[in-house]
CSV table of C-alpha atoms in Angstrom, one decimal:
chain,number,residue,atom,x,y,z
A,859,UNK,CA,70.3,88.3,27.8
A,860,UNK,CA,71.4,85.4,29.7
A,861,UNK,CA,69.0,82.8,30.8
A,862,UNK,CA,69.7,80.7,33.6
A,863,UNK,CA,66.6,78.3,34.2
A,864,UNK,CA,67.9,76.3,37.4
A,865,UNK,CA,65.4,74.1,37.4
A,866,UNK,CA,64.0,73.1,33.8
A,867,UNK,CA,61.3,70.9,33.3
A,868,UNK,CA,62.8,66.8,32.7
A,869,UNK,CA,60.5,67.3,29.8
A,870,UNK,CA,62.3,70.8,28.1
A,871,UNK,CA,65.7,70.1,29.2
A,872,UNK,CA,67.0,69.2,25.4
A,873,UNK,CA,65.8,72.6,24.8
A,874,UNK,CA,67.8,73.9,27.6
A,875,UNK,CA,70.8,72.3,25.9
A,876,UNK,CA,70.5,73.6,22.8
A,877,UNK,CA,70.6,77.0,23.9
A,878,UNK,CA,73.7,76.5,26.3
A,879,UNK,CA,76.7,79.1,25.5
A,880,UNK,CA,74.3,80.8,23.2
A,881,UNK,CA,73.4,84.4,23.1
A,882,UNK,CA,70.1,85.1,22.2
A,883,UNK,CA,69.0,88.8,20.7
A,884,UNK,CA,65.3,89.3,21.9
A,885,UNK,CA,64.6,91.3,19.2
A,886,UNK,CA,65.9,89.3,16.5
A,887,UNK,CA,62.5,88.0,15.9
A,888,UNK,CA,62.5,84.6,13.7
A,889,UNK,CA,65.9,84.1,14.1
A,890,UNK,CA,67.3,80.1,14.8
A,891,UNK,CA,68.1,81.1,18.2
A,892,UNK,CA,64.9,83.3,19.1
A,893,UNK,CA,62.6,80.2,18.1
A,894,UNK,CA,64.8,78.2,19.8
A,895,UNK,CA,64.4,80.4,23.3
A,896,UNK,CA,60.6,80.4,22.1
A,897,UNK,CA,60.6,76.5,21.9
A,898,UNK,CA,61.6,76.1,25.6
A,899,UNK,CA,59.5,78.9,26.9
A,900,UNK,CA,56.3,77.2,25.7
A,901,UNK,CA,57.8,74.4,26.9
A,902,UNK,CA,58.2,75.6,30.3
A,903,UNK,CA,55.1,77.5,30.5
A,904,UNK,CA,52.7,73.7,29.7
A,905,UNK,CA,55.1,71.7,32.0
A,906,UNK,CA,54.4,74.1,34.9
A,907,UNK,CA,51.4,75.5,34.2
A,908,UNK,CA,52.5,79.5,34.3
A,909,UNK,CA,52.5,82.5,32.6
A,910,UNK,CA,49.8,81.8,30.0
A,911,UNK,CA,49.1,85.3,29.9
A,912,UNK,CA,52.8,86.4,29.0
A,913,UNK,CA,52.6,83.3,26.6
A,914,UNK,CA,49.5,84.5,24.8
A,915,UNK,CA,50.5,87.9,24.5
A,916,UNK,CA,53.8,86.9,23.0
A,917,UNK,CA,52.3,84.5,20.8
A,918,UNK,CA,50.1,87.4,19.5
A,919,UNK,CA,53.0,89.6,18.4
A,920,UNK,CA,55.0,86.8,17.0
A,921,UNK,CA,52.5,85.7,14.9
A,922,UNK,CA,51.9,89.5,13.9
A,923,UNK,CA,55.9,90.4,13.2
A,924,UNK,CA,55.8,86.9,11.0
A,925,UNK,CA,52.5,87.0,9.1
A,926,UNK,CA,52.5,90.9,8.4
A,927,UNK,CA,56.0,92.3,9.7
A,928,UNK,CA,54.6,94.3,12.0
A,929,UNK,CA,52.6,94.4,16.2
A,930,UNK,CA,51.4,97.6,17.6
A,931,UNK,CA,53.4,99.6,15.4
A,932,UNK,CA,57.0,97.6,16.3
A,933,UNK,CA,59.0,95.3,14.1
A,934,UNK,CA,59.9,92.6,16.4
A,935,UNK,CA,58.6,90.9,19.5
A,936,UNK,CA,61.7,91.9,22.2
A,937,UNK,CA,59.8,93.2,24.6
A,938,UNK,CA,57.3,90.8,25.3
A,939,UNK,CA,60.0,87.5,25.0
A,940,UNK,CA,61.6,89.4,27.9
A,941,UNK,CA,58.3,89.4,29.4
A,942,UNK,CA,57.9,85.9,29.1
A,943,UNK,CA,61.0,84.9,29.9
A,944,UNK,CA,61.1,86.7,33.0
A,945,UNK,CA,57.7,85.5,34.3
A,946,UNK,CA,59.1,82.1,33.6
A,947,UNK,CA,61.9,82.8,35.6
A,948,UNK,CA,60.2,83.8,38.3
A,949,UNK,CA,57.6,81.3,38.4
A,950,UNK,CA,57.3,78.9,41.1
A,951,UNK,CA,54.9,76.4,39.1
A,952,UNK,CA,51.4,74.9,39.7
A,953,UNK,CA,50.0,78.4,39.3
A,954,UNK,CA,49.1,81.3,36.7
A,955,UNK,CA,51.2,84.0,37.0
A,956,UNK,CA,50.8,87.2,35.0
């Protein structure tokens, strides 16, 4: 999945960079560039103030897949870092989106 974040937070932009030309497997949970991804989404989500549902519900299953190997039955967390990153994308900031 390719990631285009136009306009990245000042703050998150050295995330940004680090994930430039990189392809990131969603369901490679753990993996350098998935925690990376995971690193600038946060990042996102406090500097504009969006999709702390997405966020918490992500953390949840990450959390899960790493303590235990295992959320709701699934071995990875693909799903909901799409989530996340799509409601990231699609946030306009200054507001809670789901």
């Amino acid at each position: 999945n390719e990631m285009e974040l136009a306009s990245c937070s000042p703050k998150c932009a050295k995330l940004l960079a680090a994930l430039r030309g990189r392809t990131v497997e969603l369901a490679d949970t753990g993996s350098r560039d998935n925690n990376a991804l995971d690193k600038l989404l946060r990042c996102e989500c406090r500097a504009r103030q969006v999709c702390s549902h997405a966020l918490a519900t992500y953390a949840v299953c990450h959390s899960s897949v790493m303590s235990v190997g295992a959320y709701k039955g699934k071995t990875h967390c693909g799903a909901e870092l799409f989530l996340l990153q799509t409601c990231v994308l699609n946030a306009e900031g200054g507001g809670d989106s789901p």
